Coordinates of N, CA, C and O in Angstrom, one line a residue:
F56 N 50.7 -182.3 -80.6 CA 49.4 -181.6 -81.4 C 49.9 -181.1 -82.7 O 50.9 -180.6 -82.6
E57 N 49.3 -180.9 -83.6 CA 49.6 -180.1 -84.7 C 48.5 -178.6 -85.3 O 47.7 -178.8 -84.9
V58 N 49.8 -177.8 -85.1 CA 48.7 -176.5 -85.4 C 48.0 -176.5 -86.8 O 48.8 -176.9 -87.9
I59 N 46.7 -175.9 -87.0 CA 46.4 -175.8 -88.2 C 45.7 -174.4 -88.2 O 45.0 -173.9 -87.4
H60 N 46.2 -173.9 -89.6 CA 46.3 -172.5 -89.8 C 44.6 -172.2 -90.2 O 44.6 -173.2 -91.1
L61 N 44.5 -171.0 -90.4 CA 43.3 -170.7 -91.0 C 43.2 -169.9 -92.1 O 43.6 -169.4 -92.0
D62 N 43.1 -170.8 -92.9 CA 43.5 -170.4 -94.3 C 41.8 -169.8 -94.9 O 41.0 -169.4 -94.3
S63 N 42.0 -169.2 -96.4 CA 40.9 -168.7 -96.9 C 39.6 -169.7 -97.1 O 38.6 -169.0 -96.9
L64 N 40.1 -170.8 -97.2 CA 38.6 -171.7 -97.3 C 37.9 -171.7 -96.1 O 36.8 -172.1 -95.9
V65 N 39.0 -172.1 -95.0 CA 38.4 -172.0 -93.7 C 37.6 -170.9 -93.6 O 36.3 -171.2 -92.8
Q66 N 38.1 -169.9 -93.6 CA 37.8 -168.5 -93.2 C 36.2 -168.5 -93.6 O 35.2 -168.2 -93.4
K67 N 36.3 -168.6 -95.1 CA 34.9 -168.5 -96.0 C 33.6 -169.3 -95.7 O 32.8 -169.1 -95.5
R68 N 34.4 -170.5 -95.5 CA 33.2 -171.5 -94.9 C 32.5 -171.1 -93.8 O 31.6 -171.3 -93.3
A69 N 34.0 -170.9 -92.7 CA 33.3 -170.5 -91.7 C 32.2 -169.2 -91.6 O 31.1 -169.1 -90.6
L70 N 32.3 -168.5 -92.4 CA 31.3 -167.4 -92.5 C 30.3 -167.6 -93.3 O 29.0 -167.2 -92.8
D71 N 29.9 -168.6 -94.0 CA 29.0 -169.3 -94.3 C 28.1 -170.1 -93.8 O 27.0 -170.0 -93.5
L72 N 28.7 -170.8 -92.9 CA 28.0 -171.7 -91.4 C 27.5 -170.7 -90.8 O 26.5 -171.0 -90.0
L73 N 28.2 -169.5 -90.3 CA 27.4 -168.8 -89.3 C 26.4 -168.2 -89.7 O 25.3 -167.9 -88.9
E74 N 26.5 -167.7 -91.1 CA 25.4 -167.0 -91.6 C 24.3 -168.1 -91.5 O 22.6 -167.4 -91.6
R75 N 24.4 -169.4 -92.0 CA 23.5 -170.2 -92.3 C 22.5 -171.0 -91.1 O 21.6 -171.4 -90.8
Y76 N 23.7 -170.9 -89.8 CA 23.3 -171.6 -88.7 C 23.4 -170.9 -87.5 O 23.0 -171.3 -86.5
H77 N 23.5 -169.8 -87.6 CA 23.6 -168.8 -86.2 C 22.1 -168.7 -85.5 O 21.8 -168.8 -84.6
L78 N 21.0 -168.4 -86.7 CA 20.0 -168.6 -85.9 C 19.1 -169.3 -85.7 O 18.7 -169.9 -84.5
S79 N 19.3 -170.8 -86.5 CA 18.5 -171.6 -86.1 C 19.2 -172.8 -85.1 O 18.5 -173.7 -84.8
N80 N 20.7 -172.7 -85.2 CA 21.3 -173.7 -84.3 C 21.9 -173.0 -83.0 O 22.5 -173.7 -82.3
G81 N 22.1 -171.6 -83.3 CA 22.8 -171.0 -82.0 C 24.1 -171.0 -82.2 O 25.2 -170.8 -81.3
L82 N 24.6 -171.1 -83.3 CA 26.0 -171.3 -83.9 C 26.7 -170.1 -83.9 O 26.1 -169.2 -84.1
M83 N 27.9 -170.2 -83.0 CA 28.6 -168.6 -82.9 C 29.8 -168.8 -83.3 O 30.2 -169.6 -84.4
L84 N 30.6 -167.6 -83.6 CA 32.1 -167.5 -84.2 C 32.8 -168.7 -84.2 O 33.5 -169.2 -85.0
F85 N 33.3 -168.8 -83.1 CA 34.1 -169.6 -82.6 C 33.8 -170.9 -82.9 O 34.3 -172.3 -83.5
D86 N 32.5 -171.5 -83.1 CA 31.9 -172.8 -83.3 C 32.1 -172.8 -84.9 O 32.3 -174.2 -85.4
S87 N 31.8 -171.6 -85.7 CA 31.9 -172.1 -87.0 C 33.3 -172.3 -87.5 O 33.5 -172.9 -88.5
L88 N 34.4 -171.5 -86.9 CA 35.5 -171.8 -87.4 C 35.9 -173.4 -86.8 O 36.7 -174.0 -87.5
I89 N 35.6 -173.8 -85.9 CA 35.8 -174.9 -85.3 C 35.4 -176.0 -86.5 O 36.0 -176.8 -86.8
A90 N 33.9 -175.8 -86.6 CA 33.5 -176.8 -87.7 C 34.1 -176.5 -89.1 O 34.0 -177.8 -89.8
S91 N 34.3 -175.4 -89.6 CA 34.9 -175.3 -90.8 C 36.4 -175.9 -91.1 O 36.7 -176.4 -92.1
T92 N 37.1 -175.8 -90.2 CA 38.2 -176.5 -90.0 C 38.0 -177.4 -90.2 O 39.2 -178.3 -90.9
A93 N 37.4 -178.6 -89.2 CA 37.2 -179.6 -89.5 C 36.7 -180.5 -91.0 O 37.2 -181.3 -91.3
I94 N 35.7 -179.8 -91.7 CA 35.4 -180.2 -92.7 C 36.4 -179.9 -93.9 O 36.5 -180.7 -94.7
E95 N 37.0 -178.9 -94.2 CA 38.1 -178.5 -94.8 C 39.3 -179.3 -94.8 O 39.5 -179.5 -95.7
N96 N 39.5 -179.6 -93.7 CA 40.9 -180.6 -93.5 C 40.1 -182.4 -93.6 O 40.9 -182.9 -93.2
E97 N 38.9 -182.6 -93.7 CA 38.5 -183.6 -93.7 C 38.6 -184.7 -92.1 O 39.1 -185.8 -92.2
F98 N 38.5 -184.0 -91.0 CA 38.7 -184.3 -89.6 C 37.2 -184.6 -89.4 O 36.2 -183.6 -89.3
G99 N 37.3 -185.6 -88.4 CA 35.7 -185.8 -87.4 C 35.8 -184.8 -86.5 O 37.0 -184.2 -85.8
L100 N 34.6 -184.5 -85.6 CA 34.9 -183.3 -84.7 C 34.1 -184.3 -83.6 O 32.8 -184.6 -83.7
I101 N 35.1 -184.5 -82.3 CA 34.5 -185.1 -81.2 C 34.0 -183.9 -80.3 O 34.9 -182.9 -79.7
T102 N 32.7 -183.9 -79.5 CA 32.0 -183.0 -78.7 C 30.9 -183.4 -78.0 O 30.0 -184.3 -78.6
N103 N 30.6 -182.7 -76.9 CA 29.7 -182.9 -76.3 C 28.5 -181.8 -76.5 O 27.3 -181.5 -76.4
N104 N 28.5 -180.7 -77.5 CA 28.1 -179.6 -78.2 C 27.3 -179.9 -79.4 O 27.3 -179.3 -80.5
L105 N 26.4 -181.3 -79.4 CA 25.8 -181.6 -80.4 C 25.0 -180.5 -80.9 O 24.7 -180.5 -82.0
K106 N 24.5 -179.7 -80.0 CA 23.2 -179.1 -80.3 C 23.8 -177.8 -81.4 O 22.8 -177.5 -82.7
H107 N 24.6 -177.3 -81.4 CA 25.4 -176.4 -82.4 C 25.6 -176.8 -83.7 O 25.8 -176.3 -84.3
Y108 N 26.0 -178.0 -83.8 CA 26.8 -179.1 -84.7 C 25.9 -179.5 -85.6 O 26.1 -180.3 -86.5
R109 N 25.0 -180.3 -85.1 CA 24.5 -181.8 -85.5 C 23.6 -181.3 -86.9 O 23.5 -182.5 -87.8
N110 N 23.1 -180.4 -87.5 CA 22.8 -180.1 -88.8 C 23.6 -179.4 -89.6 O 23.0 -179.3 -90.7
I111 N 25.1 -179.5 -89.5 CA 25.9 -179.0 -90.4 C 26.0 -180.0 -91.5 O 26.6 -181.1 -91.2
S112 N 26.0 -179.6 -92.7 CA 26.0 -181.0 -93.5 C 27.9 -180.8 -93.8 O 28.3 -179.7 -94.1
G113 N 28.3 -182.2 -94.1 CA 29.6 -182.6 -94.4 C 30.3 -182.3 -93.5 O 31.6 -182.8 -93.4
L114 N 30.0 -182.3 -91.8 CA 30.5 -182.5 -90.6 C 30.5 -184.0 -90.2 O 29.5 -184.4 -89.9
K115 N 31.5 -184.6 -89.9 CA 31.3 -185.8 -89.2 C 31.5 -185.6 -88.0 O 32.6 -185.0 -87.0
L116 N 30.5 -185.7 -87.0 CA 30.3 -185.4 -85.7 C 30.1 -186.8 -84.8 O 29.4 -187.6 -85.4
M117 N 30.9 -186.7 -84.1 CA 30.6 -187.8 -82.8 C 30.7 -187.3 -81.6 O 31.1 -186.2 -81.4
S118 N 29.9 -188.2 -80.6 CA 29.8 -187.3 -79.2 C 30.9 -188.1 -78.5 O 31.1 -189.2 -78.8
I119 N 31.5 -186.9 -77.6 CA 32.5 -187.9 -76.7 C 31.6 -188.6 -76.0 O 32.3 -189.7 -75.6
S120 N 30.5 -188.9 -75.7 CA 29.9 -190.2 -75.1 C 29.8 -191.5 -75.6 O 29.5 -192.3 -75.3
D121 N 29.9 -191.1 -77.1 CA 30.1 -192.7 -77.8 C 31.3 -193.3 -77.7 O 31.1 -194.0 -78.6
N122 N 32.4 -192.4 -77.2 CA 33.6 -193.3 -77.2 C 34.1 -194.0 -76.0 O 33.6 -193.9 -75.2

């Protein structure tokens, strides 16, 4: 596995996502860090936690059951 460090862009986007999606989608701090890391690094996110992530713009989201 490659270690991905949380740079200032990831941190800022995580706070933006948290402010935007915490109340509407139940997004929590660690969820926002995961999503922002995926977005900033142009990674897809594979998860079964679709509820928290499905409305996040720019996030390439895939369900574990899709694979």
